[in-house]
Short mmCIF file of C-alpha atoms and ligand atoms in Angstrom, two decimals:
data_model
loop_
_atom_site.label_atom_id
_atom_site.label_comp_id
_atom_site.label_asym_id
_atom_site.label_seq_id
_atom_site.Cartn_x
_atom_site.Cartn_y
_atom_site.Cartn_z
CA MET T 967 18.13 22.73 6.83
CA ARG T 968 20.11 19.91 6.96
CA ILE T 969 19.12 15.89 7.42
CA ARG T 970 19.88 14.48 10.41
CA ASP T 971 18.71 10.82 9.79
CA LEU T 972 17.04 8.69 8.06
CA ILE T 973 14.63 5.79 9.78
CA VAL T 974 13.04 2.85 7.44
CA THR T 975 10.22 0.96 8.61
CA PRO T 976 9.32 -2.19 6.08
CA ILE T 977 5.60 -2.37 7.15
CA ALA T 978 2.80 -5.42 6.54
CA PHE T 979 -1.12 -4.62 6.78
CA SER T 980 -4.43 -6.78 5.48
CA ASP T 981 -5.01 -7.15 1.72
CA PRO T 982 -8.08 -9.18 1.06
CA PRO T 983 -7.52 -12.03 -1.92
CA LEU T 984 -7.91 -9.71 -5.11
CA LEU T 985 -7.53 -11.42 -8.41
CA ASN T 986 -5.00 -10.63 -10.94
CA ALA T 987 -3.52 -11.57 -14.29
CA ASP T 988 -0.34 -12.39 -12.03
CA GLY T 989 -2.82 -14.79 -8.89
CA VAL T 990 -4.28 -13.31 -6.15
CA HIS T 991 -2.99 -10.75 -3.60
CA GLU T 992 -1.58 -12.46 0.00
CA PRO T 993 -3.18 -12.09 3.30
CA LEU T 994 -0.38 -9.32 3.69
CA ALA T 995 0.60 -6.39 1.42
CA LEU T 996 4.01 -4.56 2.01
CA ARG T 997 5.46 -1.39 2.00
CA THR T 998 8.72 0.84 3.37
CA ILE T 999 7.52 3.81 5.25
CA VAL T 1000 10.62 6.72 6.09
CA GLN T 1001 10.92 9.41 8.34
CA LEU T 1002 13.53 12.04 7.10
CA ILE T 1003 14.83 13.39 10.51
CA VAL T 1004 15.58 17.43 9.50
CA GLU T 1005 17.64 19.73 12.05
CA GLY T 1006 14.99 21.48 14.33
CA GLY T 1007 12.95 18.27 14.53
CA VAL T 1008 11.16 18.48 11.85
CA VAL T 1009 10.37 15.14 10.35
CA GLY T 1010 9.44 14.70 6.74
CA LEU T 1011 7.14 11.23 6.08
CA GLY T 1012 7.17 9.23 2.47
CA GLU T 1013 5.81 5.72 1.80
CA GLY T 1014 6.66 3.56 -1.00
CA SER T 1015 7.15 -0.36 -2.66
CA GLY T 1016 7.65 -2.85 -0.36
CA GLY T 1017 9.76 -5.70 0.48
CA THR T 1018 13.19 -6.54 2.27
CA GLU T 1019 15.32 -5.42 -0.68
CA VAL T 1020 13.65 -2.05 -1.19
CA ALA T 1021 13.56 -1.46 2.61
CA GLY T 1022 17.60 -2.75 1.75
CA ARG T 1023 17.98 0.11 -0.91
CA VAL T 1024 16.49 2.66 1.12
CA GLU T 1025 19.15 1.83 4.20
CA GLN T 1026 21.95 2.27 1.93
CA VAL T 1027 21.90 5.20 0.72
CA ARG T 1028 21.06 6.94 4.41
CA SER T 1029 25.02 7.89 4.55
CA ALA T 1030 24.36 9.64 1.47
CA VAL T 1031 21.65 12.09 2.04
CA VAL T 1032 22.75 12.99 6.25
CA GLY T 1033 23.98 16.39 5.91
CA LEU T 1034 22.32 17.61 2.74
CA SER T 1035 19.77 20.71 2.70
CA VAL T 1036 16.11 18.78 2.57
CA PHE T 1037 15.67 21.87 0.34
CA ASP T 1038 18.22 20.05 -2.28
CA LEU T 1039 16.44 17.41 -3.97
CA ASN T 1040 18.80 17.70 -6.35
CA GLY T 1041 21.83 16.89 -4.75
CA ILE T 1042 19.51 14.09 -2.44
CA GLU T 1043 18.44 12.54 -6.43
CA ALA T 1044 22.38 12.67 -7.04
CA ALA T 1045 23.28 11.25 -3.67
CA VAL T 1046 20.48 8.03 -3.98
CA ASN T 1047 22.12 7.70 -7.64
CA ALA T 1048 25.48 7.21 -6.37
CA ALA T 1049 25.46 5.42 -3.54
CA LEU T 1050 23.16 2.59 -5.21
CA GLY T 1051 25.74 2.73 -7.84
CA GLY T 1052 24.52 5.02 -10.74
CA ASP T 1053 24.21 3.87 -14.51
CA ALA T 1054 26.78 1.16 -14.11
CA GLY T 1055 25.87 -0.62 -10.67
CA PRO T 1056 23.23 -3.16 -10.75
CA LEU T 1057 20.22 -1.38 -10.54
CA SER T 1058 18.09 -0.31 -13.02
CA ARG T 1059 17.08 3.50 -12.94
CA ARG T 1060 13.51 2.94 -12.07
CA ASP T 1061 14.75 0.67 -9.47
CA ARG T 1062 16.85 3.80 -8.12
CA ARG T 1063 13.66 6.36 -8.62
CA VAL T 1064 11.71 3.59 -6.46
CA VAL T 1065 14.18 4.23 -3.77
CA TYR T 1066 14.35 8.68 -4.46
CA SER T 1067 11.07 8.71 -4.89
CA MET T 1068 10.25 7.87 -1.08
CA LEU T 1069 13.15 10.61 -0.10
CA ASP T 1070 11.55 12.38 -2.70
CA VAL T 1071 8.14 12.85 -0.68
CA ALA T 1072 9.53 12.65 2.75
CA ALA T 1073 11.42 16.35 1.38
CA HIS T 1074 8.72 17.80 0.55
CA ASP T 1075 6.54 17.07 3.53
CA ALA T 1076 9.70 18.46 5.52
CA GLN T 1077 9.86 21.83 3.41
CA GLY T 1078 6.03 22.36 3.41
CA LYS T 1079 6.85 21.81 7.47
CA LEU T 1080 9.09 24.52 7.22
CA THR T 1081 7.51 26.71 5.28
CA GLY T 1082 4.12 26.32 6.21
CA LEU T 1083 2.93 25.38 2.86
CA PRO T 1084 1.29 22.66 1.45
CA VAL T 1085 2.61 20.08 -0.51
CA ALA T 1086 0.48 20.85 -3.17
CA GLU T 1087 1.94 24.59 -3.24
CA LEU T 1088 5.61 23.77 -3.80
CA LEU T 1089 4.77 21.76 -6.39
CA GLY T 1090 3.67 24.75 -8.36
CA GLY T 1091 0.18 25.47 -7.06
CA ARG T 1092 -3.02 23.55 -6.56
CA VAL T 1093 -5.46 23.35 -9.61
CA ARG T 1094 -8.44 21.78 -7.97
CA ASP T 1095 -8.85 21.91 -4.39
CA ARG T 1096 -10.64 18.03 -4.60
CA VAL T 1097 -8.86 15.03 -6.26
CA PRO T 1098 -11.48 12.62 -7.89
CA TYR T 1099 -10.18 8.47 -7.45
CA SER T 1100 -12.24 5.82 -9.33
CA ALA T 1101 -13.51 2.95 -7.58
CA TYR T 1102 -11.39 0.45 -8.29
CA LEU T 1103 -12.98 -3.50 -8.75
CA PHE T 1104 -11.39 -6.76 -8.15
CA TYR T 1105 -12.51 -10.21 -8.35
CA LYS T 1106 -11.96 -11.67 -5.49
CA TRP T 1107 -12.83 -14.91 -3.56
CA ALA T 1108 -14.93 -14.68 -0.15
CA GLY T 1109 -12.03 -14.51 1.90
CA HIS T 1110 -8.76 -16.02 2.21
CA PRO T 1111 -8.76 -19.72 2.04
CA ARG T 1112 -7.99 -21.32 5.52
CA SER T 1113 -6.25 -24.46 4.36
CA ALA T 1114 -5.22 -25.62 0.62
CA ALA T 1115 -8.84 -26.18 -0.35
CA ILE T 1116 -9.80 -22.52 -2.31
CA ASP T 1117 -12.93 -23.07 -0.52
CA ASP T 1118 -12.81 -23.12 2.30
CA VAL T 1119 -12.26 -19.36 3.35
CA GLU T 1120 -12.38 -16.80 6.33
CA PRO T 1121 -14.96 -14.64 4.67
CA ASP T 1122 -14.18 -10.66 4.62
CA VAL T 1123 -16.68 -7.73 4.54
CA TRP T 1124 -16.34 -7.60 1.36
CA GLY T 1125 -17.27 -10.88 -0.22
CA GLU T 1126 -17.35 -12.76 -3.50
CA ALA T 1127 -17.04 -11.30 -6.71
CA LEU T 1128 -17.04 -13.92 -9.37
CA ASP T 1129 -18.91 -12.63 -12.23
CA PRO T 1130 -21.22 -9.74 -13.37
CA VAL T 1131 -23.59 -9.76 -9.97
CA GLY T 1132 -21.08 -9.60 -7.24
CA ILE T 1133 -18.99 -6.98 -9.59
CA VAL T 1134 -22.32 -4.72 -9.31
CA ALA T 1135 -22.51 -5.38 -5.80
CA GLN T 1136 -18.83 -4.92 -5.02
CA ALA T 1137 -19.28 -1.62 -7.18
CA ARG T 1138 -22.16 -0.63 -5.29
CA ALA T 1139 -20.73 -0.97 -1.79
CA LEU T 1140 -17.76 0.82 -2.84
CA ILE T 1141 -19.72 4.07 -4.54
CA ASP T 1142 -22.17 3.57 -1.29
CA ARG T 1143 -18.88 4.67 1.01
CA TYR T 1144 -17.11 6.80 -1.14
CA GLY T 1145 -19.27 8.31 -3.65
CA PHE T 1146 -16.75 7.53 -6.56
CA GLY T 1147 -17.85 8.80 -9.84
CA SER T 1148 -16.37 6.37 -12.29
CA ILE T 1149 -15.11 2.76 -12.07
CA LYS T 1150 -11.88 0.98 -12.96
CA LEU T 1151 -12.47 -3.07 -13.15
CA LYS T 1152 -8.80 -5.00 -12.84
CA GLY T 1153 -9.82 -7.76 -15.31
CA GLY T 1154 -7.17 -10.60 -16.94
CA VAL T 1155 -8.69 -13.10 -14.78
CA PHE T 1156 -11.30 -14.66 -16.54
CA PRO T 1157 -12.05 -15.43 -19.92
CA PRO T 1158 -12.41 -11.86 -21.47
CA ASP T 1159 -16.44 -12.87 -22.67
CA GLU T 1160 -17.57 -12.63 -18.85
CA GLU T 1161 -15.08 -9.62 -18.20
CA ILE T 1162 -17.15 -7.81 -21.21
CA ALA T 1163 -20.29 -8.90 -19.50
CA ALA T 1164 -19.35 -7.51 -16.29
CA ILE T 1165 -18.61 -4.15 -17.88
CA ARG T 1166 -21.58 -4.01 -19.77
CA ALA T 1167 -23.27 -4.77 -15.72
CA LEU T 1168 -21.26 -2.07 -14.68
CA ALA T 1169 -22.88 0.20 -17.63
CA GLU T 1170 -25.96 -0.80 -16.98
CA ALA T 1171 -26.08 -0.23 -13.22
CA PHE T 1172 -24.39 2.79 -13.15
CA PRO T 1173 -25.58 5.25 -16.50
CA GLY T 1174 -23.22 7.73 -17.55
CA LEU T 1175 -20.15 6.94 -15.05
CA PRO T 1176 -17.11 6.36 -16.79
CA LEU T 1177 -15.67 2.86 -16.87
CA ARG T 1178 -12.28 1.02 -17.62
CA ILE T 1179 -10.72 -2.34 -17.66
CA ASP T 1180 -7.32 -3.13 -16.89
CA PRO T 1181 -5.83 -6.92 -17.97
CA ASN T 1182 -2.43 -5.89 -16.97
CA GLY T 1183 -1.48 -7.58 -20.73
CA ALA T 1184 -3.40 -10.58 -19.97
CA TRP T 1185 -4.84 -10.47 -24.01
CA THR T 1186 -3.89 -11.90 -27.30
CA HIS T 1187 -3.88 -9.17 -30.17
CA ASP T 1188 -6.55 -10.66 -31.41
CA THR T 1189 -8.46 -10.60 -28.15
CA ALA T 1190 -7.93 -7.10 -27.40
CA VAL T 1191 -8.76 -5.56 -30.66
CA ARG T 1192 -12.43 -7.60 -30.27
CA VAL T 1193 -12.67 -6.89 -26.42
CA ALA T 1194 -12.29 -3.24 -27.42
CA ARG T 1195 -14.56 -3.42 -30.64
CA GLU T 1196 -17.40 -4.86 -28.44
CA LEU T 1197 -16.73 -2.20 -25.50
CA ASP T 1198 -16.71 0.67 -28.47
CA GLY T 1199 -18.54 3.37 -26.64
CA VAL T 1200 -18.24 1.98 -23.66
CA LEU T 1201 -14.77 2.37 -22.19
CA GLU T 1202 -13.16 6.16 -20.94
CA TYR T 1203 -10.31 4.22 -21.72
CA LEU T 1204 -8.90 0.64 -22.00
CA GLU T 1205 -5.73 0.22 -19.78
CA ASP T 1206 -2.53 -2.14 -20.82
CA PRO T 1207 -4.64 -5.19 -23.26
CA VAL T 1208 -1.42 -6.62 -24.37
CA LEU T 1209 1.92 -6.22 -23.74
CA GLY T 1210 5.01 -4.24 -24.44
CA ILE T 1211 4.95 -0.89 -26.75
CA ASP T 1212 5.06 -2.23 -30.33
CA GLY T 1213 1.72 -4.72 -29.11
CA MET T 1214 -0.05 -1.65 -27.57
CA ALA T 1215 1.05 0.38 -31.03
CA ALA T 1216 -0.70 -2.47 -32.76
CA VAL T 1217 -3.94 -2.23 -31.30
CA ALA T 1218 -4.06 1.09 -31.25
CA ARG T 1219 -4.12 1.48 -35.08
CA GLU T 1220 -7.09 -0.82 -35.30
CA VAL T 1221 -9.55 0.51 -32.42
CA SER T 1222 -10.82 3.56 -31.77
CA GLN T 1223 -11.01 4.20 -27.81
CA PRO T 1224 -7.95 5.65 -26.29
CA LEU T 1225 -5.26 2.91 -24.72
CA ALA T 1226 -3.80 4.24 -21.39
CA THR T 1227 -0.49 2.15 -19.68
CA ASN T 1228 1.41 1.34 -16.41
CA MET T 1229 2.82 -1.34 -18.40
CA CYS T 1230 4.86 -0.66 -21.21
CA VAL T 1231 5.36 3.23 -20.49
CA VAL T 1232 6.98 3.51 -16.99
CA THR T 1233 10.40 5.48 -17.28
CA PHE T 1234 11.32 8.65 -19.48
CA GLU T 1235 13.62 6.93 -21.39
CA GLN T 1236 10.39 4.43 -22.89
CA LEU T 1237 8.55 7.66 -23.82
CA ALA T 1238 9.89 8.93 -27.25
CA GLU T 1239 9.41 5.44 -28.73
CA ALA T 1240 5.79 5.11 -27.26
CA PHE T 1241 4.77 8.58 -28.80
CA ALA T 1242 6.27 7.95 -31.82
CA GLN T 1243 4.38 4.96 -32.68
CA ASP T 1244 1.02 6.64 -31.25
CA ALA T 1245 1.22 3.23 -29.01
CA VAL T 1246 -0.49 5.05 -26.14
CA GLN T 1247 -3.15 7.90 -25.12
CA ILE T 1248 -3.02 7.94 -21.54
CA VAL T 1249 0.07 7.33 -19.61
CA LEU T 1250 -1.05 6.72 -15.70
CA SER T 1251 1.66 8.21 -13.71
CA ASP T 1252 2.77 7.31 -10.63
CA HIS T 1253 5.45 9.08 -8.31
CA HIS T 1254 6.52 5.77 -6.29
CA TYR T 1255 8.68 4.63 -9.57
CA TRP T 1256 8.43 8.24 -11.82
CA GLY T 1257 10.93 9.37 -9.12
CA GLY T 1258 8.98 11.30 -6.69
CA LEU T 1259 6.53 14.16 -6.86
CA ARG T 1260 8.41 16.58 -8.83
CA HIS T 1261 9.25 14.51 -11.96
CA THR T 1262 6.15 13.08 -12.07
CA ARG T 1263 4.98 16.85 -12.60
CA GLU T 1264 7.29 16.65 -15.56
CA LEU T 1265 5.90 13.69 -16.81
CA ALA T 1266 2.55 15.32 -16.61
CA ALA T 1267 4.12 18.49 -18.82
CA ILE T 1268 5.84 16.01 -21.64
CA CYS T 1269 3.13 14.34 -21.87
CA GLY T 1270 1.14 17.53 -21.92
CA HIS T 1271 3.17 18.53 -24.67
CA TRP T 1272 2.58 15.64 -27.11
CA GLY T 1273 -1.11 15.79 -26.72
CA VAL T 1274 -1.02 12.55 -24.62
CA GLY T 1275 -3.14 12.18 -21.41
CA VAL T 1276 -2.45 12.09 -18.19
CA SER T 1277 -4.06 9.47 -15.17
CA MET T 1278 -2.60 7.95 -12.24
CA HIS T 1279 -1.90 4.36 -11.61
CA SER T 1280 -1.84 3.12 -7.83
CA ASN T 1281 -0.78 -0.44 -5.70
CA SER T 1282 -2.06 -1.62 -2.59
CA HIS T 1283 -1.01 1.77 -0.21
CA LEU T 1284 -1.76 3.86 2.77
CA GLY T 1285 -2.21 7.60 3.64
CA ILE T 1286 0.75 8.52 3.19
CA SER T 1287 0.88 8.04 -0.19
CA LEU T 1288 -2.88 8.75 -0.79
CA ALA T 1289 -1.68 12.66 0.40
CA ALA T 1290 1.27 12.26 -1.53
CA MET T 1291 -0.74 11.08 -4.90
CA THR T 1292 -3.77 14.12 -4.10
CA HIS T 1293 -1.13 17.22 -3.59
CA VAL T 1294 0.58 15.99 -6.82
CA ALA T 1295 -2.36 15.49 -8.05
CA ALA T 1296 -4.03 18.72 -7.55
CA ALA T 1297 -0.64 20.83 -9.11
CA THR T 1298 -1.11 18.88 -12.62
CA PRO T 1299 -3.19 20.62 -14.35
CA GLU T 1300 -3.07 17.91 -17.37
CA LEU T 1301 -4.30 15.11 -15.15
CA ALA T 1302 -8.18 14.93 -16.53
CA TYR T 1303 -9.06 11.58 -15.12
CA ALA T 1304 -9.94 10.38 -11.66
CA CYS T 1305 -6.73 8.55 -10.18
CA ASP T 1306 -6.65 4.77 -9.23
CA THR T 1307 -6.05 3.84 -5.60
CA HIS T 1308 -6.72 0.69 -3.33
CA TYR T 1309 -6.97 2.82 0.11
CA PRO T 1310 -10.33 1.14 0.20
CA TRP T 1311 -8.71 -2.21 0.30
CA ASN T 1312 -6.22 -1.14 2.79
CA ARG T 1313 -7.35 1.66 4.63
CA ALA T 1314 -8.18 -0.28 8.00
CA GLU T 1315 -4.89 -0.81 9.21
CA ASP T 1316 -3.32 3.09 8.04
CA VAL T 1317 -0.15 4.19 9.69
CA VAL T 1318 -1.21 7.56 10.21
CA MET T 1319 -4.17 8.89 12.50
CA PRO T 1320 -7.72 9.12 10.22
CA GLY T 1321 -9.17 12.13 9.10
CA ALA T 1322 -6.45 14.02 6.83
CA VAL T 1323 -7.07 12.23 3.47
CA GLU T 1324 -10.63 10.77 3.09
CA ILE T 1325 -12.64 9.64 0.30
CA VAL T 1326 -15.83 11.96 0.38
CA GLY T 1327 -17.80 12.43 -2.46
CA GLY T 1328 -15.39 10.29 -4.68
CA ALA T 1329 -12.98 12.66 -4.11
CA VAL T 1330 -9.78 13.70 -1.68
CA ALA T 1331 -9.60 17.33 -0.55
CA VAL T 1332 -6.46 18.30 -0.72
CA PRO T 1333 -5.13 18.67 2.68
CA THR T 1334 -4.15 22.54 3.50
CA ALA T 1335 -1.72 21.90 6.29
CA PRO T 1336 1.35 22.12 6.17
CA GLY T 1337 3.49 19.57 3.76
CA LEU T 1338 1.62 16.46 3.05
CA GLY T 1339 -1.09 17.07 5.87
CA VAL T 1340 -0.68 13.76 7.54
CA VAL T 1341 0.46 12.74 10.84
CA LEU T 1342 2.35 9.46 11.49
CA ASP T 1343 0.16 7.34 14.44
CA GLU T 1344 3.60 5.91 16.00
CA ALA T 1345 1.78 3.27 17.69
CA ALA T 1346 -0.05 1.97 14.53
CA LEU T 1347 3.63 2.25 12.47
CA GLU T 1348 5.16 -0.32 15.49
CA ARG T 1349 2.33 -2.54 14.88
CA GLN T 1350 2.56 -2.82 11.47
CA HIS T 1351 6.44 -3.25 11.44
CA ARG T 1352 5.89 -6.46 13.86
CA VAL T 1353 3.11 -7.66 11.67
CA TYR T 1354 6.06 -7.64 8.87
CA LEU T 1355 8.80 -8.99 10.80
CA ASP T 1356 6.52 -12.07 12.93
CA SER T 1357 4.64 -12.82 8.96
CA GLY T 1358 8.19 -13.30 7.21
CA ARG T 1359 7.44 -12.09 4.51
CA THR T 1360 10.03 -10.58 2.38
CA ALA T 1361 8.19 -9.44 -1.26
CA ARG T 1362 5.01 -9.79 -2.86
CA ASP T 1363 4.15 -13.18 -4.47
CA ASP T 1364 0.96 -13.16 -6.30
CA THR T 1365 1.36 -16.23 -8.23
CA GLY T 1366 3.53 -18.03 -5.65
CA TYR T 1367 -0.14 -17.89 -3.21
CA MET T 1368 -2.43 -18.43 -5.89
CA ARG T 1369 0.02 -22.01 -6.55
CA SER T 1370 -0.99 -23.22 -3.54
CA PHE T 1371 -4.54 -23.19 -4.01
CA GLU T 1372 -3.83 -24.10 -7.79
CA PRO T 1373 -0.36 -25.44 -8.22
CA THR T 1374 -0.64 -26.03 -11.87
CA TYR T 1375 -1.59 -22.07 -12.24
CA SER T 1376 0.47 -20.23 -15.31
CA PRO T 1377 1.09 -16.64 -14.96
CA THR T 1378 2.60 -16.50 -18.38
CA LEU T 1379 0.71 -14.15 -20.51
CA PRO T 1380 -1.04 -13.79 -23.10
CA ARG T 1381 -3.99 -15.83 -21.18
CA TYR T 1382 -6.29 -15.19 -23.62
O1 GKR B 1459 -2.82 -4.83 -6.91
O2 GKR B 1459 -2.95 -6.29 -8.69
C1 GKR B 1459 -3.28 -5.34 -8.44
C2 GKR B 1459 -3.24 -4.25 -9.54
O3 GKR B 1459 -2.88 -5.25 -10.23
C3 GKR B 1459 -1.81 -3.93 -9.68
O4 GKR B 1459 -0.63 -4.68 -9.25
C4 GKR B 1459 -1.12 -2.87 -10.77
O5 GKR B 1459 -0.12 -2.69 -10.67
O6 GKR B 1459 -3.11 -1.86 -10.20
C5 GKR B 1459 -2.21 -1.78 -10.90
C6 GKR B 1459 -2.61 -1.87 -12.42
O7 GKR B 1459 -3.19 -0.73 -12.49
O8 GKR B 1459 -1.83 -2.58 -13.08
MG1 MG B 1460 -3.05 -0.75 -14.74
#
């Protein structure tokens, strides 16, 4: 079953003003949707990082993959690597994996449609029928500003969350709607004592629910150790309190709760050093940059062999990615934590037909239809592509957007 064509569609969709250590989310998030057309008419779907540069890189590999068997993942990966210049070329392995991952997902979707099997079965078989996700909380403004005045906002449905009361209200809204059974707070925004207070307020409001905080490396060593000690016994894990493998290892030596990362370990090449230093106790997998679904399984297996836990990272995404995350999570025995997902923040402008991947009772039921189990909404894809074109946006820039309201804003880390 040969690949006949590859269609690459950059899209943009609404995103609320979510605050993080880099700044604030812009009104539009960017993604790339790929369609792998296989002889006989089967179409495999993939979704990955957005922006002009990434979409261009996927375009660049089209002629290299056309003609290959959609079952030949090794061949497709080698072709992608070669078309992007390999190790001698301008792109890092991680950047090349970002491109390959979209094709890997699309190839798995096509393979499933051709064989009548859900992707989870192609990945070794499901070990769970429902994949739990966590409520992903963000400090946020009441809405995107209408002008350069930060308080002149167009209010959104979520409301403001700038203190413990707002964060608890946001958690309540997400849990009421989706039934989440664990909570992650994106931190690194306010002075750590305010974020400790938010975690304590969540612990009080939702007793027994596992809690995590992720400041994306915004803290110094001393701050990280202090926060970890103050929240000892309160957190399920502490995610990226500081930057770098050495920094994480130094914190890990002084605190008792597990440290997790999606920042200092993002490639296979970094695993040996991180494990040797016992810098992280949990790696957040993410098929979008670990090189697709098969390599995510390999990552989990390596972690399992080394006694390191596995969780799952997320960025702004839509339903094709949620389906792919759900299938690989279902087929990953080592995964022992609820996965992250931004989906509740972005789902209103999805490009797949509704209903296939819904978060109910805090989990997504693993689709049983062949492939990923989602159906492309072609009109929606065209609509969101038009939004992308009309926006003139080319890349995510949380810092630049923040600076349009606070010109002196500095993203330099550590901040606290
Ligand atoms: O969307 O603001 C965000 C997140 O901070 C995202 O960019 C991170 O990659 O969610 C991510 C994380 O866990 O670090
Ligand atoms: Mg993180």
